[in-house]
XYZ file of C-alpha atoms in Angstrom:
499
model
C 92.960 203.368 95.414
C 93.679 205.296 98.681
C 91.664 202.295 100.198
C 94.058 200.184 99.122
C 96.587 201.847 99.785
C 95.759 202.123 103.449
C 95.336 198.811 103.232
C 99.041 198.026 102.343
C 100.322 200.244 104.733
C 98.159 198.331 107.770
C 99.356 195.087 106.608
C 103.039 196.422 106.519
C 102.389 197.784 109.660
C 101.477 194.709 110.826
C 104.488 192.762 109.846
C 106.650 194.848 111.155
C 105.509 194.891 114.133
C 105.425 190.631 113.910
C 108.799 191.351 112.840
C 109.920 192.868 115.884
C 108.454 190.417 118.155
C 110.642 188.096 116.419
C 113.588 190.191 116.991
C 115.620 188.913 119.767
C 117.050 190.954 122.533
C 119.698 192.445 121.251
C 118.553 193.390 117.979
C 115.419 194.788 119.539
C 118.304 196.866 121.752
C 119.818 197.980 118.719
C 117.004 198.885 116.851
C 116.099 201.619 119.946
C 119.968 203.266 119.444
C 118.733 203.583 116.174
C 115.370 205.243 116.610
C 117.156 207.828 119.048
C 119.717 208.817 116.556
C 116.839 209.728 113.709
C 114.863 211.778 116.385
C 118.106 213.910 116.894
C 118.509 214.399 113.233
C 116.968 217.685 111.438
C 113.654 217.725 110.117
C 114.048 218.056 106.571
C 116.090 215.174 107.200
C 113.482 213.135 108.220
C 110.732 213.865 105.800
C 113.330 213.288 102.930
C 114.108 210.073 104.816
C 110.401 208.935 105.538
C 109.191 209.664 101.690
C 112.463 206.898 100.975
C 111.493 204.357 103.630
C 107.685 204.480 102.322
C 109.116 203.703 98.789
C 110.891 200.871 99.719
C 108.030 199.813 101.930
C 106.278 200.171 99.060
C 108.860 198.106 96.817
C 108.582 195.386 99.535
C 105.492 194.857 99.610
C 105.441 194.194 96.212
C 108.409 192.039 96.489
C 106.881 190.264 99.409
C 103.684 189.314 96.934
C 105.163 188.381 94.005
C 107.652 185.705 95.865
C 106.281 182.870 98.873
C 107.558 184.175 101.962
C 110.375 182.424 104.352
C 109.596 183.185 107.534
C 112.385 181.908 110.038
C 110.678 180.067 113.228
C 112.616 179.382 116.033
C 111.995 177.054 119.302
C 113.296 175.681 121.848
C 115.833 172.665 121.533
C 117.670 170.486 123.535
C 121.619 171.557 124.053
C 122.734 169.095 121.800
C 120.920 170.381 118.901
C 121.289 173.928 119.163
C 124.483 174.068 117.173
C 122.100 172.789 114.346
C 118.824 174.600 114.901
C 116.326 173.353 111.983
C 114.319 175.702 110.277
C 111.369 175.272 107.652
C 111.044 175.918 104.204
C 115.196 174.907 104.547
C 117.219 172.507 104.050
C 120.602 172.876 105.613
C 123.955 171.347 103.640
C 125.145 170.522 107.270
C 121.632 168.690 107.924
C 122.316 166.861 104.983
C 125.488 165.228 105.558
C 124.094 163.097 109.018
C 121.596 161.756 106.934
C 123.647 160.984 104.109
C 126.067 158.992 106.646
C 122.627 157.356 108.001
C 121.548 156.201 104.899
C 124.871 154.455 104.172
C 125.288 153.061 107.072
C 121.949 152.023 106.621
C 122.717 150.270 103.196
C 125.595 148.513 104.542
C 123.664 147.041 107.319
C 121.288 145.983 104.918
C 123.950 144.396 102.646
C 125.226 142.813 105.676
C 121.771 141.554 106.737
C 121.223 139.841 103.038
C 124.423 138.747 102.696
C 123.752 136.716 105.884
C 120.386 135.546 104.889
C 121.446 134.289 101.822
C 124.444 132.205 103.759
C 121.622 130.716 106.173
C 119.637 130.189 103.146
C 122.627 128.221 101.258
C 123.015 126.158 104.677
C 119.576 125.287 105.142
C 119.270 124.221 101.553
C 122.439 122.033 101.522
C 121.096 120.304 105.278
C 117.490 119.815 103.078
C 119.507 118.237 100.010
C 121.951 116.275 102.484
C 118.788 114.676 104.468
C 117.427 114.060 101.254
C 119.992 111.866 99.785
C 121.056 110.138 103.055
C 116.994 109.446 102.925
C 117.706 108.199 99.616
C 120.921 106.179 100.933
C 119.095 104.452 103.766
C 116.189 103.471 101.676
C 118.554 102.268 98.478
C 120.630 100.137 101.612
C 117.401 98.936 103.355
C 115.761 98.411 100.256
C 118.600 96.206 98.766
C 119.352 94.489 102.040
C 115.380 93.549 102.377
C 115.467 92.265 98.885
C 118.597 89.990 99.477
C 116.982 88.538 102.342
C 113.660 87.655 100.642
C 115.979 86.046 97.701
C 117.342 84.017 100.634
C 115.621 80.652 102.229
C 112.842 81.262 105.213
C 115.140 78.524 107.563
C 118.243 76.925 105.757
C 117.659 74.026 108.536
C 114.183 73.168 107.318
C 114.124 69.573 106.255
C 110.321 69.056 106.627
C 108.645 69.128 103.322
C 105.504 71.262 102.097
C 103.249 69.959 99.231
C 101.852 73.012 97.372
C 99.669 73.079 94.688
C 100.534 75.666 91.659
C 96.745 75.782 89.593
C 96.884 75.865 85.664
C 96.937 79.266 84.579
C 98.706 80.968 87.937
C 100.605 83.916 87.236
C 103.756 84.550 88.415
C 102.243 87.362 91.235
C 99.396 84.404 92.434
C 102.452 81.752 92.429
C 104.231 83.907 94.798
C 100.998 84.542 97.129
C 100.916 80.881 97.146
C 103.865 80.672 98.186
C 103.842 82.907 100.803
C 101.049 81.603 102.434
C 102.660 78.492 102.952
C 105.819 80.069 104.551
C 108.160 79.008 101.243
C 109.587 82.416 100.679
C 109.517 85.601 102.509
C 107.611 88.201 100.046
C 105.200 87.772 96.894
C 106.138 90.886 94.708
C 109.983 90.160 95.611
C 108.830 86.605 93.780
C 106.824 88.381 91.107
C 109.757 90.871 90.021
C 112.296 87.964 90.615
C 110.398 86.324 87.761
C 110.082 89.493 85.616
C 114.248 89.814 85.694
C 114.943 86.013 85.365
C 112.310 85.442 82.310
C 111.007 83.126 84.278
C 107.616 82.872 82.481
C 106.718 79.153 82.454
C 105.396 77.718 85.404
C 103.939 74.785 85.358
C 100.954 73.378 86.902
C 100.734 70.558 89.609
C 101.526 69.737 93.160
C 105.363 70.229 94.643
C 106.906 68.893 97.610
C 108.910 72.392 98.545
C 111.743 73.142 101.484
C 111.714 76.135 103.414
C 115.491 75.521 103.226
C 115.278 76.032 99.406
C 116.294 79.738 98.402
C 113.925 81.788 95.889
C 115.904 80.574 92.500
C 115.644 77.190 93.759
C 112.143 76.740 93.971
C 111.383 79.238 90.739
C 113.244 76.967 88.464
C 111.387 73.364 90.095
C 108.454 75.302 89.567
C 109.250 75.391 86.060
C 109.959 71.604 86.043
C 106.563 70.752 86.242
C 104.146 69.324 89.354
C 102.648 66.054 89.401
C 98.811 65.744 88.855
C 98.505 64.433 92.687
C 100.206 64.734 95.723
C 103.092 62.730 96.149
C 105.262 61.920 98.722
C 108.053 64.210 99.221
C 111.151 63.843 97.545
C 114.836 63.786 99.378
C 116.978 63.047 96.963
C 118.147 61.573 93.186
C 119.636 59.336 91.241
C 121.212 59.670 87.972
C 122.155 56.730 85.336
C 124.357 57.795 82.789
C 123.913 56.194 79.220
C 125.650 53.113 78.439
C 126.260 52.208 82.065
C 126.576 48.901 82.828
C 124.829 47.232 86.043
C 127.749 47.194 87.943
C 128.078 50.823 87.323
C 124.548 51.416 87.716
C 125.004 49.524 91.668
C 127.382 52.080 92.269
C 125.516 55.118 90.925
C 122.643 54.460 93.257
C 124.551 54.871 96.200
C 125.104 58.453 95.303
C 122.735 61.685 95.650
C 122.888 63.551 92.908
C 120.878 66.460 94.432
C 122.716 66.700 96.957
C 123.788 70.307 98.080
C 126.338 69.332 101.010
C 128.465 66.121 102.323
C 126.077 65.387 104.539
C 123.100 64.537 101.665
C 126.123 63.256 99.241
C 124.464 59.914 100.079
C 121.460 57.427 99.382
C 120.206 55.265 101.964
C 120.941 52.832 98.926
C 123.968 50.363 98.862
C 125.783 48.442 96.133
C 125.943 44.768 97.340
C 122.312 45.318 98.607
C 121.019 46.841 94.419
C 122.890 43.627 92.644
C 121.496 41.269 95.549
C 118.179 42.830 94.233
C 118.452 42.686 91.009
C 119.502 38.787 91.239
C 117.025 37.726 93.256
C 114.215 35.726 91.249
C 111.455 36.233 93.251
C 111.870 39.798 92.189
C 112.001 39.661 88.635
C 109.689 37.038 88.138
C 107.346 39.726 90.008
C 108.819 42.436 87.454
C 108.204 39.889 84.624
C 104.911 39.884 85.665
C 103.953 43.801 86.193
C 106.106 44.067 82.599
C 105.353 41.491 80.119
C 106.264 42.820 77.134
C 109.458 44.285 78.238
C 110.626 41.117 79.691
C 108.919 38.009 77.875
C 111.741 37.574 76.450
C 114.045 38.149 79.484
C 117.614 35.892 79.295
C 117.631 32.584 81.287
C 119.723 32.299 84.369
C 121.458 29.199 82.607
C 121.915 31.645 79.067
C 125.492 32.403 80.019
C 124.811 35.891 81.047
C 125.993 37.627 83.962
C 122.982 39.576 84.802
C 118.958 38.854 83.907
C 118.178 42.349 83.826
C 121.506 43.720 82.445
C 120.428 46.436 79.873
C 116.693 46.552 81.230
C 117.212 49.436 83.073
C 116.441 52.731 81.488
C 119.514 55.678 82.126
C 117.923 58.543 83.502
C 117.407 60.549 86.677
C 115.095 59.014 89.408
C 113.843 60.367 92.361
C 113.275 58.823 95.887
C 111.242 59.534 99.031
C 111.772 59.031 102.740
C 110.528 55.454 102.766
C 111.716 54.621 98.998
C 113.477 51.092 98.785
C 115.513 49.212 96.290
C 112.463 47.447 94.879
C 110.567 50.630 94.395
C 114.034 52.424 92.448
C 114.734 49.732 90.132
C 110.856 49.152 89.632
C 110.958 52.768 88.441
C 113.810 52.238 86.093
C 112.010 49.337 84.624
C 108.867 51.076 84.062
C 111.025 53.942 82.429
C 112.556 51.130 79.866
C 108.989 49.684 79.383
C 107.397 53.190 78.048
C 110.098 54.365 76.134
C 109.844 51.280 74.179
C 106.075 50.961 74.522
C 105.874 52.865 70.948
C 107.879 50.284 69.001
C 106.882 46.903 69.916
C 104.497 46.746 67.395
C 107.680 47.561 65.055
C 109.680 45.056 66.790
C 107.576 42.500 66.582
C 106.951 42.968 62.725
C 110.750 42.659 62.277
C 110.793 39.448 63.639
C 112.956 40.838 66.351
C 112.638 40.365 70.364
C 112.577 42.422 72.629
C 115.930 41.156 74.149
C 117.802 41.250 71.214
C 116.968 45.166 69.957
C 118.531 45.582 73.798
C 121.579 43.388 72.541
C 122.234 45.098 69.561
C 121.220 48.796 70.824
C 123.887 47.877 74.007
C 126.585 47.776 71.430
C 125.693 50.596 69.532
C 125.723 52.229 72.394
C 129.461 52.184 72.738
C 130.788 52.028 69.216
C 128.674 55.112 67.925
C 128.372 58.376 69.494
C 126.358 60.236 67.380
C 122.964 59.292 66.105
C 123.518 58.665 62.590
C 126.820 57.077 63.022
C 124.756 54.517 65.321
C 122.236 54.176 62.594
C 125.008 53.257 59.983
C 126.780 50.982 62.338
C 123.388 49.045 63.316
C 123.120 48.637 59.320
C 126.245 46.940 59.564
C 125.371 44.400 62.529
C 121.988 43.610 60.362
C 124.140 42.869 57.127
C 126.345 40.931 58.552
C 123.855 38.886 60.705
C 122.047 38.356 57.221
C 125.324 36.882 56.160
C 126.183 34.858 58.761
C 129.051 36.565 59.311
C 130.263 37.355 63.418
C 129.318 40.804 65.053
C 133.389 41.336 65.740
C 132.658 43.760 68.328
C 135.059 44.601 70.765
C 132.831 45.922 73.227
C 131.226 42.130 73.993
C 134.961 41.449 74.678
C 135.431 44.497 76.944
C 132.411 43.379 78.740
C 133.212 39.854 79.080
C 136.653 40.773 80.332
C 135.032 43.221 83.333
C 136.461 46.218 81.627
C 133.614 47.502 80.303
C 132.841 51.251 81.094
C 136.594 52.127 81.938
C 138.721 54.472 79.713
C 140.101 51.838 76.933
C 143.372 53.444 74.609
C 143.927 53.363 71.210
C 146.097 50.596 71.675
C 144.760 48.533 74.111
C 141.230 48.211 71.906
C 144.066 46.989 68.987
C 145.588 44.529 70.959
C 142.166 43.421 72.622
C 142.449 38.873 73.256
C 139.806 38.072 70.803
C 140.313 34.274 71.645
C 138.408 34.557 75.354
C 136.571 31.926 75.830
C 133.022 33.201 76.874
C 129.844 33.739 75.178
C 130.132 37.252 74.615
C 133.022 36.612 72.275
C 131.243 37.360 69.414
C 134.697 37.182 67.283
C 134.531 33.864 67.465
C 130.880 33.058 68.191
C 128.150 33.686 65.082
C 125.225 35.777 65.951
C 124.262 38.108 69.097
C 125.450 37.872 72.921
C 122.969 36.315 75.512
C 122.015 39.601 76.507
C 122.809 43.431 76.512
C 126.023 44.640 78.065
C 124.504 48.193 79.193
C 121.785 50.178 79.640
C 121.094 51.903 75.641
C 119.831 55.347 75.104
C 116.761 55.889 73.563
C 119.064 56.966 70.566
C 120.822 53.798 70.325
C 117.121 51.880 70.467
C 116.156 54.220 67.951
C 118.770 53.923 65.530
C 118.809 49.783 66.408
C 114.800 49.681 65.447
C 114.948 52.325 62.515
C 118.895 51.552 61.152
C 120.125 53.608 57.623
C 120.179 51.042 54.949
C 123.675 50.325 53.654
C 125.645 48.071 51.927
C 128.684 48.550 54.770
C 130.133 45.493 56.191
C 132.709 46.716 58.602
C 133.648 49.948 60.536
C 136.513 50.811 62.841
C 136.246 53.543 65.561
C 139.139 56.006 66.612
C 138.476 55.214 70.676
C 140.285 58.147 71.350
C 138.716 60.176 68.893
C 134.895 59.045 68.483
C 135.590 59.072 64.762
C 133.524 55.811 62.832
C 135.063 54.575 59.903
C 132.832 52.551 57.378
C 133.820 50.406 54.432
C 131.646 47.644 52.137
C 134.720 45.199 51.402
C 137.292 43.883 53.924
C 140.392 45.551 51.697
C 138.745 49.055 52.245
C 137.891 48.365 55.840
C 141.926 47.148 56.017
C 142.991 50.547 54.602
C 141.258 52.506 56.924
C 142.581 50.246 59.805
C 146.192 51.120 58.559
C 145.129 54.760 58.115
C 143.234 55.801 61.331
C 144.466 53.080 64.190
C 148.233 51.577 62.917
C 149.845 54.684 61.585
C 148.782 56.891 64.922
C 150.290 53.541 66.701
C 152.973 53.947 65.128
C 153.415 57.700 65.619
C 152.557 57.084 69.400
C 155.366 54.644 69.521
C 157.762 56.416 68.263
C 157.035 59.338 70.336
C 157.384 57.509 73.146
C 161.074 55.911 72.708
């Protein structure tokens, strides 16, 4: 116990004396006053006074174990700082507040700092999302103005032809390579998807003479009009005969391009004077009469009365012509179009004891008096009865024809005052039986419903010229009543209007 004791007291000993090397100058100053003063005091004084500082030596050291010591460390500093000198195991309130200011100004720069990354961040995105759709602009424009041009022709100058060859079973995408290849259009899969959006789905096979001056919708839709099966030569233009024309008509109608696309292709190399000097001149149809037998055995003589041979021979369609096409070669083609459109029903002809000739007669006026196809079929029923009776056609279209105005816009009252006393061999008010020869060119309708008429007792019609209507009647008092209804009474009515 003593040991320990002793112990203590070295230890305390100790730290005091550590103590007072940590003491600065003036308290180690102070302290010495102090020791002088105690020597002066008595004795008794002392010991009573050194038993009380043991005991609270002895208090402090147990103080000093039970609680971690602070033991105050100072060192040398710079001038600024020794106002604040920092000590360990501390922590000053006045230390605190600089840091506190430090960290806020700290978390306002930082706010700062994101608040300006997140505007750079916003511009960069918009400057991304602006590039992107001005991409997205200048590839829609390109795009679209790339696509307009392919739609467009390779040279709208081009008047040089190229034959091209379309094989059965091409696709759309293989037309267009085609194409391509020969310098026709500007881009295959422009072709393709130009087909896909059209419907365009039925190309046909064959060869084609093709313009590079033709744009993309041109040549898809003569594509779909089918090729020939060989090469032919190239064609530069057309000519269309309506129905019912007559020749004269027809001479007129040639001298017109009807695929033409400006003034300067509004015309054939075709006149009139030089297609009736054609189509008068013997030598010529005796050649035709020849190549066509059966169409024109039974051809009118030149002494017959009528004013054309081949009046009514000529089929009405659309023909086309070349480069080095002719007059000969065009009405050769409309001949050969009249010759196999009737090449089904001469056998039926024939067994009729009908000609050739006059089922072109008869169809001619049918032509004009009927304009639909069963109103021609009832109307050739009533030409057949009354040729069975002897009785005269009394058409006034052989009268409009014999007086030159054939084919010109007739009124209601003119075609009731028509002179049915004309002396001429188309009169056939007068005259028993049919006309010399056609007075147009019949549709295949009217030779249809000519060869195949409805069976019917009718005897007479009148037609409304105005109106297309066909009026039909078996006795002449009907066929008077319907006169009176349909032509007089709108006379009348126009008359009075008039005044």
């Amino acid at each position: 116990m003593l040991g320990i004791m002793m112990k203590e007291v070295k230890f305390l000993t100790e730290k005091s004396q550590d103590k007072e090397k940590n003491l600065s100058f003036k308290e180690q100053i102070l302290k010495d006053l102090a020791g002088e003063k105690e020597e002066q005091t008595p004795s008794s004084t002392s010991q009573s006074e050194a038993d009380a500082a043991s005991a609270k030596e002895t208090a402090a050291a147990e103080d000093f174990e039970a609680r971690p010591a602070s033991v105050d460390v100072s060192y040398k500093v710079a001038e600024n700082e020794k106002a604040h000198p920092q000590v360990y195991g501390r922590v000053d309130e006045e230390d605190k507040k600089p840091n506190e200011v430090l960290s806020r100004a700290n978390r306002a720069n930082n706010t700062v700092k994101k608040k300006r990354q997140n505007t750079l961040a916003r511009r960069i995105m918009t400057t991304v999302l602006l590039i992107v759709l001005l991409g997205l602009v200048v590839t829609g424009v390109v795009g679209y103005t790339y696509v307009s041009s392919a739609l467009k022709p390779v040279d709208a100058n081009a008047t040089e032809y190229v034959t091209v060859e379309v094989p059965e079973g091409s696709s759309s995408k293989q037309i267009g390579e085609i194409l391509e290849k020969k310098g026709l259009i500007k881009n295959a899969q422009v072709f393709s998807l130009y087909s896909k959006i059209k419907s365009f789905n039925n190309y046909q096979s064959g060869y084609y003479n093709l313009q590079k001056s033709m744009d993309l919708d041109t040549i898809a839709r003569q594509l779909q009009e089918g090729g020939t099966d060989t090469p032919q030569p190239p064609v530069v233009g057309k000519v269309t005969i309506p129905e019912g024309y007559t020749l004269e008509q027809i001479a007129e109608a040639v001298t017109v391009n009807a695929a033409a696309t400006s003034k300067k292709t509004s015309k054939t190399p075709f006149s009139k004077d030089d297609f009736l000097a054609k189509v008068q001149d013997e030598a010529f149809i005796s050649k035709m009469a020849a190549k066509y037998p059966q169409l024109l055995g039974t051809l009118p003589s030149k002494d017959s009365g009528v004013k054309y041979r081949l009046e009514g021979y000529l089929f009405p369609a659309t023909y086309n012509y070349g480069e080095d096409a002719d007059l000969e070669s065009l009405i050769d083609q409309m001949l050969g179009a009249m010759n196999t459109n009737l090449s089904s029903y001469y056998s039926t002809i024939e067994a009729k004891n009908l000609t050739v000739n006059e089922v072109l007669t008869l169809a001619s006026l049918v032509e004009k008096e009927g304009s639909t196809d069963q109103d021609r079929k009832d109307i050739a029923s009533v030409f057949y009865n009354r040729l069975n009776q002897a009785m005269p056609l009394q058409s006034n279209i052989a009268i409009l024809y014999a007086q030159g105005k054939l084919g010109k816009k007739t009124t209601l009252k003119e075609d009731a005052e028509i002179d049915t006393n004309i002396d001429s061999p188309f009169n056939v008010y007068k005259k028993e039986g049919l006309m010399p020869g056609p007075v147009d060119s019949p549709s295949l309708s009217a030779l249809e419903a000519t060869i195949n008429p409805s069976k019917t007792d009718y005897l007479y019609f009148v037609a409304n010229v105005e109106t297309g209507a066909v009026y039909f009647a078996n006795t002449y008092e009907e066929h008077a009543k319907n006169v009176e209804e349909h032509v007089n009474s709108k006379l009348t009515q126009s008359s009075s209007s008039s005044n």
